[in-house]
Short mmCIF file of N, CA and C in Angstrom, two decimals:
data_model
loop_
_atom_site.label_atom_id
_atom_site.label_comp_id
_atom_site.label_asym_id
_atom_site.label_seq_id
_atom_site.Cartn_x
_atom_site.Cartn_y
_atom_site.Cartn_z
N UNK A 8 -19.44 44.09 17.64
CA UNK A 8 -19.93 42.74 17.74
C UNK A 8 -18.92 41.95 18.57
N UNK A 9 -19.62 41.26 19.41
CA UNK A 9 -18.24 40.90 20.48
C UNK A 9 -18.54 39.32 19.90
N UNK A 10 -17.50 38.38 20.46
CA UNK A 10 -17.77 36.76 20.12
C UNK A 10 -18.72 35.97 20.42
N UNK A 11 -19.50 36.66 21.71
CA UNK A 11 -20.93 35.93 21.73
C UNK A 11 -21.80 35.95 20.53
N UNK A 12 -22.06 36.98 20.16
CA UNK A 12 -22.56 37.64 18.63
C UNK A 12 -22.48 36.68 17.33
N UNK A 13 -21.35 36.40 17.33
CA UNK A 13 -20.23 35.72 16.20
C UNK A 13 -20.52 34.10 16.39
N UNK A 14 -20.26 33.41 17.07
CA UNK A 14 -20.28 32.36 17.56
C UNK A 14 -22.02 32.15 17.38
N UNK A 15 -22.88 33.12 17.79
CA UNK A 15 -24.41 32.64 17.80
C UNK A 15 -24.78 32.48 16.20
N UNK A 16 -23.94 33.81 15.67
CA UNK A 16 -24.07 34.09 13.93
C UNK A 16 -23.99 32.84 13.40
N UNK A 17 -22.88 32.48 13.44
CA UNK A 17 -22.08 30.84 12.97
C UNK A 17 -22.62 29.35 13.34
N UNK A 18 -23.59 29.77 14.35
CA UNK A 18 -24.39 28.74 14.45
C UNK A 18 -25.61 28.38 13.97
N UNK A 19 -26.08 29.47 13.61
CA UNK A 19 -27.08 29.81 12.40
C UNK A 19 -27.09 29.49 11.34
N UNK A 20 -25.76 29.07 11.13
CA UNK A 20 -25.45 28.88 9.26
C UNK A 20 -26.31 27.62 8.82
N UNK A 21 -26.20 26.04 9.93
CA UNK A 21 -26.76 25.31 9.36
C UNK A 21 -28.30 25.42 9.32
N UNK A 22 -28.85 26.08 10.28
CA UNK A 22 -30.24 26.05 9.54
C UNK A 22 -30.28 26.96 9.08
N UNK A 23 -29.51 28.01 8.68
CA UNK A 23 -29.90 28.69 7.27
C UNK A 23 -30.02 27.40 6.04
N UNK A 24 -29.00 26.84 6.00
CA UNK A 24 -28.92 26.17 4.59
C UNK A 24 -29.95 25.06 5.06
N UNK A 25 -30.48 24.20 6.24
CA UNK A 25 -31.53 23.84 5.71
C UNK A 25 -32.90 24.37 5.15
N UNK A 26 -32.63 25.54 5.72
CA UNK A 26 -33.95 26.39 5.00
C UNK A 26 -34.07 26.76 3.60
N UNK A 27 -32.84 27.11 3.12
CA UNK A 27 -32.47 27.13 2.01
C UNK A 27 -32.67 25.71 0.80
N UNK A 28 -32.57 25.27 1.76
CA UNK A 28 -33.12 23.86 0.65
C UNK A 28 -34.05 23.42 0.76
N UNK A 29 -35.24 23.31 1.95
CA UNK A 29 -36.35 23.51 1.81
C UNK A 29 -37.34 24.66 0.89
N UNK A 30 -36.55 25.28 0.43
CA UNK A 30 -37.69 26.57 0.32
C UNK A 30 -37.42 26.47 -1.23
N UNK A 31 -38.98 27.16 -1.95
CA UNK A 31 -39.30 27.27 -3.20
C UNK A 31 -38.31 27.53 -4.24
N UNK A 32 -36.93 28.46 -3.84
CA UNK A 32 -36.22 28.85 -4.70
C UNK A 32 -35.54 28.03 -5.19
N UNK A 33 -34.91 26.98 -4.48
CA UNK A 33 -34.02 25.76 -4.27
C UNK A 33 -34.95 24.82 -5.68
N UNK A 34 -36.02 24.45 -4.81
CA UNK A 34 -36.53 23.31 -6.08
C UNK A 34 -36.90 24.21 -7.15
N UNK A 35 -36.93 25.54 -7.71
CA UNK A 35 -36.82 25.79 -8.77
C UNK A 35 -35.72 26.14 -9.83
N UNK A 36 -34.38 26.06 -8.52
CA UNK A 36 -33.10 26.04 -9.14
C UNK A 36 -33.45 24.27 -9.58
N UNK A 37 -33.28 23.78 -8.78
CA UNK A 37 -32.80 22.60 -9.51
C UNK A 37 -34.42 21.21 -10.39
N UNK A 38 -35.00 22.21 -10.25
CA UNK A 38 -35.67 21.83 -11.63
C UNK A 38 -35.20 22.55 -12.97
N UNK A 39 -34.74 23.54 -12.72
CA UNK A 39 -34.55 23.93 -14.16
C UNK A 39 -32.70 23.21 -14.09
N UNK A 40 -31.75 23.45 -13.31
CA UNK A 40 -30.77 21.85 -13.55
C UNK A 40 -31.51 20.76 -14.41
N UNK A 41 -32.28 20.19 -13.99
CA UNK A 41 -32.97 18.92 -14.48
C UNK A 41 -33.21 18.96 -15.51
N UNK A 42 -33.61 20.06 -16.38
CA UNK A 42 -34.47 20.07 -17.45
C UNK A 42 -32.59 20.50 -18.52
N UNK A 43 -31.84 21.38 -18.22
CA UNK A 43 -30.76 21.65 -18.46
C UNK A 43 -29.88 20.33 -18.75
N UNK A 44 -29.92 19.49 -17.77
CA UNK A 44 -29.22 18.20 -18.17
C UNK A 44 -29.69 17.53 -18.66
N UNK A 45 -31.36 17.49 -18.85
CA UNK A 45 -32.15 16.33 -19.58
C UNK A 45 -31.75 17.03 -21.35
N UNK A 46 -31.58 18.23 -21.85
CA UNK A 46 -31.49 18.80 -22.85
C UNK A 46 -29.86 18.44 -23.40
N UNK A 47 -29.48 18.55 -22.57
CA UNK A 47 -27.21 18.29 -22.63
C UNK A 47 -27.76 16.74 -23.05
N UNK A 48 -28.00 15.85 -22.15
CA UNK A 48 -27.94 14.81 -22.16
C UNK A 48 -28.45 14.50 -23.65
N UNK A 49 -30.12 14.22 -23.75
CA UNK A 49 -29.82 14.55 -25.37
C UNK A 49 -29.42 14.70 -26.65
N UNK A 50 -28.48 15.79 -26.18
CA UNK A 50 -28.06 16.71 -27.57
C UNK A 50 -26.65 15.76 -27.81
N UNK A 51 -26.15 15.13 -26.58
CA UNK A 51 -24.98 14.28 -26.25
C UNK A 51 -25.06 12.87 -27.11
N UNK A 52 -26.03 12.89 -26.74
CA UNK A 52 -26.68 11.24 -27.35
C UNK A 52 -26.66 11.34 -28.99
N UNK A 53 -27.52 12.70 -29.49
CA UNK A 53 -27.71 12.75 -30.73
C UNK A 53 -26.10 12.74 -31.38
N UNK A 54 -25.20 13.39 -30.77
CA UNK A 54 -24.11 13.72 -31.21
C UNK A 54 -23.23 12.52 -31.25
N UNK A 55 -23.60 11.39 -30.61
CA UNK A 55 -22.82 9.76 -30.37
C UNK A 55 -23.34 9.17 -31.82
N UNK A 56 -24.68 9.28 -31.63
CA UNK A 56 -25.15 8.46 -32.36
C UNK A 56 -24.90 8.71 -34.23
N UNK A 57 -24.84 10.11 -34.31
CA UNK A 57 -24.43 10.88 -35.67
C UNK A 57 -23.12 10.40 -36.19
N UNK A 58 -22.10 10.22 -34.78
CA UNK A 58 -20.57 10.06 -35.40
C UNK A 58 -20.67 8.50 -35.66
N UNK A 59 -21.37 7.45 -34.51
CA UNK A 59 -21.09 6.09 -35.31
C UNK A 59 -21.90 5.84 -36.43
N UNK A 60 -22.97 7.01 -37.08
CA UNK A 60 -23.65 6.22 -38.46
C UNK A 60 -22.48 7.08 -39.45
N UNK A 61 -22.49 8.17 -38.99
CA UNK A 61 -21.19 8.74 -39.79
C UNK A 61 -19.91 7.77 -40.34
N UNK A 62 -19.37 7.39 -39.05
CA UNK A 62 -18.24 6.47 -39.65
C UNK A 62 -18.70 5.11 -39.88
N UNK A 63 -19.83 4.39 -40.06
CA UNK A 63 -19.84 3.27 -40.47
C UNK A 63 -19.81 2.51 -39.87
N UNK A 64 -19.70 2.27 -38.43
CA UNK A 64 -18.90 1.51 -37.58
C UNK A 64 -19.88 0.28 -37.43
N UNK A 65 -21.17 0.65 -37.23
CA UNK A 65 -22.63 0.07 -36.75
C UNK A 65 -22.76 -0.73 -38.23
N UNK A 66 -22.72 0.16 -39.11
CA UNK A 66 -23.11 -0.78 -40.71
C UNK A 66 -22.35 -1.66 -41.06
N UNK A 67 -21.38 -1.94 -41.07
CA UNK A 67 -20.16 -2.59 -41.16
C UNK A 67 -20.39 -3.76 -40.11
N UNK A 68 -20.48 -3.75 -39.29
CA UNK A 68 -20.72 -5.12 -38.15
C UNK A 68 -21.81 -5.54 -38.71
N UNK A 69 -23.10 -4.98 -39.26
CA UNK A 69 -24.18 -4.75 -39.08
C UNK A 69 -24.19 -6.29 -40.67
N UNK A 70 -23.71 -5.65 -41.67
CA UNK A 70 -23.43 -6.40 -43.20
C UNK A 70 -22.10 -7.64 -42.71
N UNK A 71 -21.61 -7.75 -41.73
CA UNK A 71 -20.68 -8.73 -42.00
C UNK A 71 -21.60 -9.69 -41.14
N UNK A 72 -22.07 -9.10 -40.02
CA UNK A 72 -23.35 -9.94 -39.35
C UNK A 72 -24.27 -11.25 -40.61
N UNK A 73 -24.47 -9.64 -41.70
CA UNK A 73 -25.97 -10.35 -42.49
C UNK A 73 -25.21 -11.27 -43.04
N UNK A 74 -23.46 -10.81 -43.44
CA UNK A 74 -23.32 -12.06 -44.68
C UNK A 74 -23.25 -13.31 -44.04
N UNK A 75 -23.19 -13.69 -42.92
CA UNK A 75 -22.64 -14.63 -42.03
C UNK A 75 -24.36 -15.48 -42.42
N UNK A 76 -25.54 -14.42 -42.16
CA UNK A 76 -26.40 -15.53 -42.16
C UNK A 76 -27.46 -15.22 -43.34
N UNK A 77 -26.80 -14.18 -44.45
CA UNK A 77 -27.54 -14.76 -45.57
C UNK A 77 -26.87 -16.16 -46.28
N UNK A 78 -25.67 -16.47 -46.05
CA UNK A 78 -25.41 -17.83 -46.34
C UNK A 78 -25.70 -18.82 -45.50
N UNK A 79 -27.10 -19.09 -45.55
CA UNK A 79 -27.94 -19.86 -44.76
C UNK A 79 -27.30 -21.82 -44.80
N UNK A 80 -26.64 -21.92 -45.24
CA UNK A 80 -26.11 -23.25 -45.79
C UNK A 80 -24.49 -23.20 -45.36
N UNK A 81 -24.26 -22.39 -44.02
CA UNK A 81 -23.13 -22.62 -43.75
C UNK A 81 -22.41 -23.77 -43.80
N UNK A 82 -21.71 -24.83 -44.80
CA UNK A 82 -21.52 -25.67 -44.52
C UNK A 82 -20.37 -26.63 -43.72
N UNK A 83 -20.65 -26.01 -42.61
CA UNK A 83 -20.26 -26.73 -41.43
C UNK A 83 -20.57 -28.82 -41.43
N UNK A 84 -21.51 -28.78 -42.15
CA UNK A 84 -21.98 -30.67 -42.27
C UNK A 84 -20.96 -30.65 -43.21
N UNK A 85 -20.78 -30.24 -44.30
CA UNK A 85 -19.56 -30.04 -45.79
C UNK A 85 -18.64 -30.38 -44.65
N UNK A 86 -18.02 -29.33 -44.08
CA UNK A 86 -16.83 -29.71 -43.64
C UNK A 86 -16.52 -30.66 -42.49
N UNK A 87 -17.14 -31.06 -41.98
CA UNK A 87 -17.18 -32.30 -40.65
C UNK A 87 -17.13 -33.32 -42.02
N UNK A 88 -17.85 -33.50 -42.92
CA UNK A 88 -18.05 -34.92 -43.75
C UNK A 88 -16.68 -34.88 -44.27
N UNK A 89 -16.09 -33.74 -44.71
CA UNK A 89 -14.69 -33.71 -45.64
C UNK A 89 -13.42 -33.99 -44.40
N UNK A 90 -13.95 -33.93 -43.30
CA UNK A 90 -12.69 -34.09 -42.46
C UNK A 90 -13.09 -35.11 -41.62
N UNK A 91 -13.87 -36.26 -41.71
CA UNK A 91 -13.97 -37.58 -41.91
C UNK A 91 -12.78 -38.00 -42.63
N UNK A 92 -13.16 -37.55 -44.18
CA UNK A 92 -12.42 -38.36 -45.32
C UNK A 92 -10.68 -37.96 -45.09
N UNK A 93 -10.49 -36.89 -44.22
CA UNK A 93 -9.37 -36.67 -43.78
C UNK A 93 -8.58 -37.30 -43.07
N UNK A 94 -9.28 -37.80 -42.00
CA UNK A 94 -9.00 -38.45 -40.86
C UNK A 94 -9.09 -39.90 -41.35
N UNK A 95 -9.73 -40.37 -42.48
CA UNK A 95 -9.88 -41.66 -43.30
C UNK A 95 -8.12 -42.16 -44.24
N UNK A 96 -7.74 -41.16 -44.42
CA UNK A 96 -6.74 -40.77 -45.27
C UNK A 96 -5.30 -40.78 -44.29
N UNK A 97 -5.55 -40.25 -42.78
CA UNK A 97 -4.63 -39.86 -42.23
C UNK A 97 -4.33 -41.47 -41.39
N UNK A 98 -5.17 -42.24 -41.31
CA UNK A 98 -5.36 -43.50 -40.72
C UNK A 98 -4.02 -44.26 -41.22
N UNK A 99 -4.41 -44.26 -42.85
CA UNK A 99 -3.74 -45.22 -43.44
C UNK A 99 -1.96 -44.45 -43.57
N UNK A 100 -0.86 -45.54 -43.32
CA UNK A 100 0.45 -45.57 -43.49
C UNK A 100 1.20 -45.58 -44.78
N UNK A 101 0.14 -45.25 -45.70
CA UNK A 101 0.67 -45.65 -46.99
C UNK A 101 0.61 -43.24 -47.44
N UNK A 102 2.16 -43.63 -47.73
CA UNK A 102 2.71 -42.41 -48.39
C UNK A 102 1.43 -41.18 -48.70
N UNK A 103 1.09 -41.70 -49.90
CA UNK A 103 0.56 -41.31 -50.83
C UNK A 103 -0.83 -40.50 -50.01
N UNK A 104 -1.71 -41.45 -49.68
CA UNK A 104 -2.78 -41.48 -48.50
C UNK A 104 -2.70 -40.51 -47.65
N UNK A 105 -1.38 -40.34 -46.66
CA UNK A 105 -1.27 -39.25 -45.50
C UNK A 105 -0.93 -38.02 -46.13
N UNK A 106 -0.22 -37.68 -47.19
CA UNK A 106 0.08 -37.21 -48.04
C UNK A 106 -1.07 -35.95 -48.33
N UNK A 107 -1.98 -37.07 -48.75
CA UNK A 107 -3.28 -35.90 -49.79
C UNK A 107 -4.46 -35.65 -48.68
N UNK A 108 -4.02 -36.47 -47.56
CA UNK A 108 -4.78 -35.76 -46.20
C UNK A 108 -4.21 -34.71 -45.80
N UNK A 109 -3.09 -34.12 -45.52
CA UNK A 109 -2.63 -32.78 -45.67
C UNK A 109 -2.72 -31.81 -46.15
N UNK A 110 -3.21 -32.40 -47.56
CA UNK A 110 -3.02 -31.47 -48.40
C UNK A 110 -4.92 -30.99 -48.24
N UNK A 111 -5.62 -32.20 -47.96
CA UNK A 111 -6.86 -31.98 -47.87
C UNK A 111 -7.13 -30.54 -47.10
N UNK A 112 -6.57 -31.04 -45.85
CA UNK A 112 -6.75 -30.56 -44.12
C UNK A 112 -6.65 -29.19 -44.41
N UNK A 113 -5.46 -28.54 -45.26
CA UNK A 113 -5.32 -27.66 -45.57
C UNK A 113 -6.14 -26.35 -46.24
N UNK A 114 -6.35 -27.34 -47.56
CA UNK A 114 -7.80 -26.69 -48.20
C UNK A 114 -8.61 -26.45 -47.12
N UNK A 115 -9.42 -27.40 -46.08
CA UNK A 115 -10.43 -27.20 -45.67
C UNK A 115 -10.38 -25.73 -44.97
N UNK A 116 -9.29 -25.87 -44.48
CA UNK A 116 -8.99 -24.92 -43.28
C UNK A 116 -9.19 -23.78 -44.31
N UNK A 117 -8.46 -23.78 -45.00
CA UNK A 117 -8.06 -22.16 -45.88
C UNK A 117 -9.92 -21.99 -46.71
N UNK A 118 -10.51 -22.76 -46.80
CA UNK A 118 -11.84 -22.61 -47.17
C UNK A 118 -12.53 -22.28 -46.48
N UNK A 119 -12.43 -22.37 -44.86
CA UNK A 119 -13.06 -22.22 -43.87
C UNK A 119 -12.92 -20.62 -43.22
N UNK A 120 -11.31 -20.07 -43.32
CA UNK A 120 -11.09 -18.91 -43.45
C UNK A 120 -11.71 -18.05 -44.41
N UNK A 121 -12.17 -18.37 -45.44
CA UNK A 121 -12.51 -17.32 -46.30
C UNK A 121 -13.99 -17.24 -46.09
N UNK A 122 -14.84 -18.14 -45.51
CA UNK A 122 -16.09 -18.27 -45.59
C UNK A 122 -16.38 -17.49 -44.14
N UNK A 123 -15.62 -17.08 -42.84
CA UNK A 123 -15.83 -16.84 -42.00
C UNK A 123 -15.64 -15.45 -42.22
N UNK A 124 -14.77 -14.92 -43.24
CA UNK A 124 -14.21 -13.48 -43.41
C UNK A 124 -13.03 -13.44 -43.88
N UNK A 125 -11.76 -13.76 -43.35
CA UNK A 125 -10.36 -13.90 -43.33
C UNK A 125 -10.11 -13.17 -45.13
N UNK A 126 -9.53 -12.38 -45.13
CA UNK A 126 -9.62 -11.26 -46.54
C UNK A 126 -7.91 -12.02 -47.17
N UNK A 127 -8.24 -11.87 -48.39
CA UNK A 127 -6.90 -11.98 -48.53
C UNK A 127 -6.41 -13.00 -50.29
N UNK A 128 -5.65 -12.73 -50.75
CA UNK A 128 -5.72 -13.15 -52.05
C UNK A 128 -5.19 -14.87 -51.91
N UNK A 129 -4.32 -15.51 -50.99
CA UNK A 129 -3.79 -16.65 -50.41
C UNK A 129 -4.08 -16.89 -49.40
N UNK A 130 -3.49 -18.19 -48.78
CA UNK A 130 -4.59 -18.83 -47.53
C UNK A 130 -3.22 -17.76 -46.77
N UNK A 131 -1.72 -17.63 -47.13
CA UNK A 131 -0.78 -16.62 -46.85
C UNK A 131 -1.20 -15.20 -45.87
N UNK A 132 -1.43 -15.08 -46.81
CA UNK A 132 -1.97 -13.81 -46.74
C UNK A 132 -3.26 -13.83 -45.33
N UNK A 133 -3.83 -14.74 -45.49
CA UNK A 133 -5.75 -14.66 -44.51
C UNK A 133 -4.62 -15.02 -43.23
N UNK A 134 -4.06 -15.94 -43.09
CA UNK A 134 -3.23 -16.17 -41.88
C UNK A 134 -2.37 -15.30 -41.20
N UNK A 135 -1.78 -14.22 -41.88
CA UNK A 135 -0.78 -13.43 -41.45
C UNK A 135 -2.05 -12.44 -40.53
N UNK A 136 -3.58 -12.32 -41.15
CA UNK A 136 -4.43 -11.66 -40.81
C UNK A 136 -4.64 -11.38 -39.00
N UNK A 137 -4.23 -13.35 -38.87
CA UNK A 137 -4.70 -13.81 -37.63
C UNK A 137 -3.93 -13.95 -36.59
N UNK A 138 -3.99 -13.85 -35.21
CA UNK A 138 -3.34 -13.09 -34.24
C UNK A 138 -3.70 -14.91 -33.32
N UNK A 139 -3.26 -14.78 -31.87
CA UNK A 139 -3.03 -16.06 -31.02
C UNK A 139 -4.18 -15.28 -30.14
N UNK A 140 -4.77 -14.33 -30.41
CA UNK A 140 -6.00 -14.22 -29.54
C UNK A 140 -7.33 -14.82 -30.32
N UNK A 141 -7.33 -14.98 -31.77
CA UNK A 141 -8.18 -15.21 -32.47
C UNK A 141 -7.96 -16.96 -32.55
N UNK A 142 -7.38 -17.53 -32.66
CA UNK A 142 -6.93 -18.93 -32.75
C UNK A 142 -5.26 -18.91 -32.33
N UNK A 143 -5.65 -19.98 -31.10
CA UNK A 143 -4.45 -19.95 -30.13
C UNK A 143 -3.25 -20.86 -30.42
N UNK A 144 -3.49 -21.83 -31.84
CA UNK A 144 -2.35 -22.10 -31.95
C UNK A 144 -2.03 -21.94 -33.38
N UNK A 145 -2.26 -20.55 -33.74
CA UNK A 145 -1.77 -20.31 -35.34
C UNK A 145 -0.29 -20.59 -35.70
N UNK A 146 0.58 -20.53 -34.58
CA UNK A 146 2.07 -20.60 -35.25
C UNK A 146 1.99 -22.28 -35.93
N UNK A 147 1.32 -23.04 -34.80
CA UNK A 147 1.18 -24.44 -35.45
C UNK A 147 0.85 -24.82 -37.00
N UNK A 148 -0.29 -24.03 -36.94
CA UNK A 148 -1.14 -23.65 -38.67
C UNK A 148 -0.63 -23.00 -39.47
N UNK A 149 0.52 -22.15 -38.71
CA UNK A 149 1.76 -21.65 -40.39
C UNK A 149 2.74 -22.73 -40.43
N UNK A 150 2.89 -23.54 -39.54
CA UNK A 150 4.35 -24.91 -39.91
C UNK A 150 3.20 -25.86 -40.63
N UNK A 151 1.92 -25.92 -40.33
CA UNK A 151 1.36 -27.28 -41.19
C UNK A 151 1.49 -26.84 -42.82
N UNK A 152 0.99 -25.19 -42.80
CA UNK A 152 0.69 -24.61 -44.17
C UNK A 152 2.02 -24.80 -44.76
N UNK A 153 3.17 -24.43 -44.42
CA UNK A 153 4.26 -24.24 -44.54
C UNK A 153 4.68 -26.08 -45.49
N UNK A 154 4.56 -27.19 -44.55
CA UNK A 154 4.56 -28.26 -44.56
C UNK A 154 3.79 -28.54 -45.90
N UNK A 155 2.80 -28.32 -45.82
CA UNK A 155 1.84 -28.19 -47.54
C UNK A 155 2.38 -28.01 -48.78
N UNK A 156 2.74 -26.90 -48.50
CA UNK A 156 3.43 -26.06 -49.79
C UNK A 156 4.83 -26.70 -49.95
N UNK A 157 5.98 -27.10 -49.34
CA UNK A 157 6.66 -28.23 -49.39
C UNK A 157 6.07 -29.26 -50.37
N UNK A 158 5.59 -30.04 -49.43
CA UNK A 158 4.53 -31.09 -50.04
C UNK A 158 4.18 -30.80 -51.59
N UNK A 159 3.35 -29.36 -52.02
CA UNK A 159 2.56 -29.28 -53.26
C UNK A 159 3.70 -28.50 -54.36
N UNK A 160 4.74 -28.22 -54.20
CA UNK A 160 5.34 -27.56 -54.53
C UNK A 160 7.10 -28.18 -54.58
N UNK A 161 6.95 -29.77 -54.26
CA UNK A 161 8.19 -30.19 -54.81
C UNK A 161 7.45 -31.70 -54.44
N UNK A 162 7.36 -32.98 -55.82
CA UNK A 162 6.67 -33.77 -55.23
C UNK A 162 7.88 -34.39 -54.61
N UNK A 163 9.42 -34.20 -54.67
CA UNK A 163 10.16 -35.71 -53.83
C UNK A 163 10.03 -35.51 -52.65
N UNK A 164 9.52 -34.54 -52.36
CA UNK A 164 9.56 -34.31 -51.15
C UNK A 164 8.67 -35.44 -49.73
N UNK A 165 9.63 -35.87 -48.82
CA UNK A 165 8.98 -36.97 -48.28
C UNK A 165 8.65 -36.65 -46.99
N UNK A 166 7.74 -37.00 -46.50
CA UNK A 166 7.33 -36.25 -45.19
C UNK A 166 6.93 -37.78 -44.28
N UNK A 167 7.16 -37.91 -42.84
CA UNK A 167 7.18 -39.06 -42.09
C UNK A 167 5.14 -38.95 -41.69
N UNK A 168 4.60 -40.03 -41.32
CA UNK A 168 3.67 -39.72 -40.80
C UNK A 168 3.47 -39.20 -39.91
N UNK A 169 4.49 -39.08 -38.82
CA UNK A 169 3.87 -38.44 -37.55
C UNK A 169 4.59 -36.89 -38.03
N UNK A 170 4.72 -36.50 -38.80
CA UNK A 170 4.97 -34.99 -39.55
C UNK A 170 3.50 -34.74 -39.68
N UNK A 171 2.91 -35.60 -40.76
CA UNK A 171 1.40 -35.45 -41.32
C UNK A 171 0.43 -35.53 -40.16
N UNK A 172 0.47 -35.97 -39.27
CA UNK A 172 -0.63 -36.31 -38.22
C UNK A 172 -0.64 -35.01 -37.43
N UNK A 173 0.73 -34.63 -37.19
CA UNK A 173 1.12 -33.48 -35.96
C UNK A 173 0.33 -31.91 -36.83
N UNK A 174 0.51 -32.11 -38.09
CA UNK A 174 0.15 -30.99 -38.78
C UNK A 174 -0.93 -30.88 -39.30
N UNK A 175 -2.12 -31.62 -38.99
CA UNK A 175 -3.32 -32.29 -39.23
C UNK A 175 -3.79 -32.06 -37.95
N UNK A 176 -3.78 -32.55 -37.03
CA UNK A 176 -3.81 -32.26 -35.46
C UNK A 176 -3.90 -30.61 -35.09
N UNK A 177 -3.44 -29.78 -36.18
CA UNK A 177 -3.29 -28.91 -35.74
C UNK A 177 -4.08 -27.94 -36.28
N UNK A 178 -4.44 -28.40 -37.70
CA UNK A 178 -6.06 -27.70 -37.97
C UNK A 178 -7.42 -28.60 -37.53
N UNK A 179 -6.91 -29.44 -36.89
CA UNK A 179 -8.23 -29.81 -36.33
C UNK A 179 -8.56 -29.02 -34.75
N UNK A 180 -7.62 -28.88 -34.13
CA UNK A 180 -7.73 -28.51 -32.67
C UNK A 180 -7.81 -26.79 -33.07
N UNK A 181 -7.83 -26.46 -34.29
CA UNK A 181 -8.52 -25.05 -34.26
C UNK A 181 -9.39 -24.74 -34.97
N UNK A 182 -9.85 -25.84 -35.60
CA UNK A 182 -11.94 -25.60 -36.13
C UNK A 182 -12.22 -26.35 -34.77
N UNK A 183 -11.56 -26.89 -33.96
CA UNK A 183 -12.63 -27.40 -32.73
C UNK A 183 -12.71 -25.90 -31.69
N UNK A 184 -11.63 -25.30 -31.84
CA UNK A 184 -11.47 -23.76 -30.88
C UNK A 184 -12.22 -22.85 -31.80
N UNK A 185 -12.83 -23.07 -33.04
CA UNK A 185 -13.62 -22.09 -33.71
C UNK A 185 -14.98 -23.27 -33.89
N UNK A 186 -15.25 -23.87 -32.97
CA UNK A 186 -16.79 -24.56 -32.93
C UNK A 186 -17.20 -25.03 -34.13
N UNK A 187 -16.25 -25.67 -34.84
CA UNK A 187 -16.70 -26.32 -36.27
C UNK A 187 -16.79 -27.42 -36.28
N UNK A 188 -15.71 -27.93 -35.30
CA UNK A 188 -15.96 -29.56 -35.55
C UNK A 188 -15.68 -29.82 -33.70
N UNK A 189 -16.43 -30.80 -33.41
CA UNK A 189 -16.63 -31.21 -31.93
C UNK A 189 -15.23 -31.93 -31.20
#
């Protein structure tokens, strides 16, 4: 075979392979591919879907979903009306007054955590839960809590108003970052 031979051979190749893919054998290779991956594919799916009912993952979103709206009476109006009386409280310069608005602000908040989910035997405890991606100014909301417990837990304890306002301010600007209050 000399290189004329060779060279003509080699030029042949591409319409061999278009012939090759035109022709009957080709689309019956890759119909049965098709049917091969439609079966994988499938068996793939069944096997996804087995491990997330397996672990729970789906039910679990699924029940924290429902509890959210079998308590049809979220009371979101409750707490806008109670943090009125907060902001009623925080107005006035008299001790006593800014005082039990803190202590209010507090409750609300830590009531508001437990009703959303936040697990935990103390409002302590639900807070340590929470991260600065979930509410962006929690360190603020452990010095107000912090400030509280001071407050409820030694009464001489005297706190300035703009202590009470700053720490008040600070569970309000995160039920407004959790769409509770406007």
């Amino acid at each position: 075979m000399n290189e004329f031979d060779l060279i003509m051979k080699l030029g042949d190749i591409p319409v061999r392979i278009i012939e090759f893919l035109r022709s009957a054998e080709f689309l019956r290779l890759i119909a049965v591919l098709k049917s091969v991956s439609a079966v994988v594919s499938a068996l793939l799916f069944l096997g996804i879907v087995t491990v997330i009912v397996k672990t729970g993952m789906i039910a679990s979103k699924v029940e924290s979903l429902a509890h959210v709206f079998r308590q049809s009476s979220f009371p979101k109006t409750k707490i806008i009306k109670n943090w009125a009386l907060v902001t009623r409280r925080l107005q006035s310069y008299d001790e006593a007054s800014f005082k039990l608005a803190l202590i209010e602000a507090d409750k609300i908040f830590d009531d508001l955590l437990k009703r959303i989910g936040y697990a935990g035997e103390t409002m302590a405890e639900r807070l340590k839960r929470i991260n600065t991606a979930q509410i962006s100014n929690i360190d603020s909301i452990w010095q107000a809590h912090k400030l509280r417990n001071q407050l409820v837990h030694n009464p001489d304890f005297h706190l300035t108003h703009g202590q009470v306002r700053e720490a008040v301010e600070a569970y309000e600007s995160a039920m407004k970052e959790l769409e509770i209050l406007e």
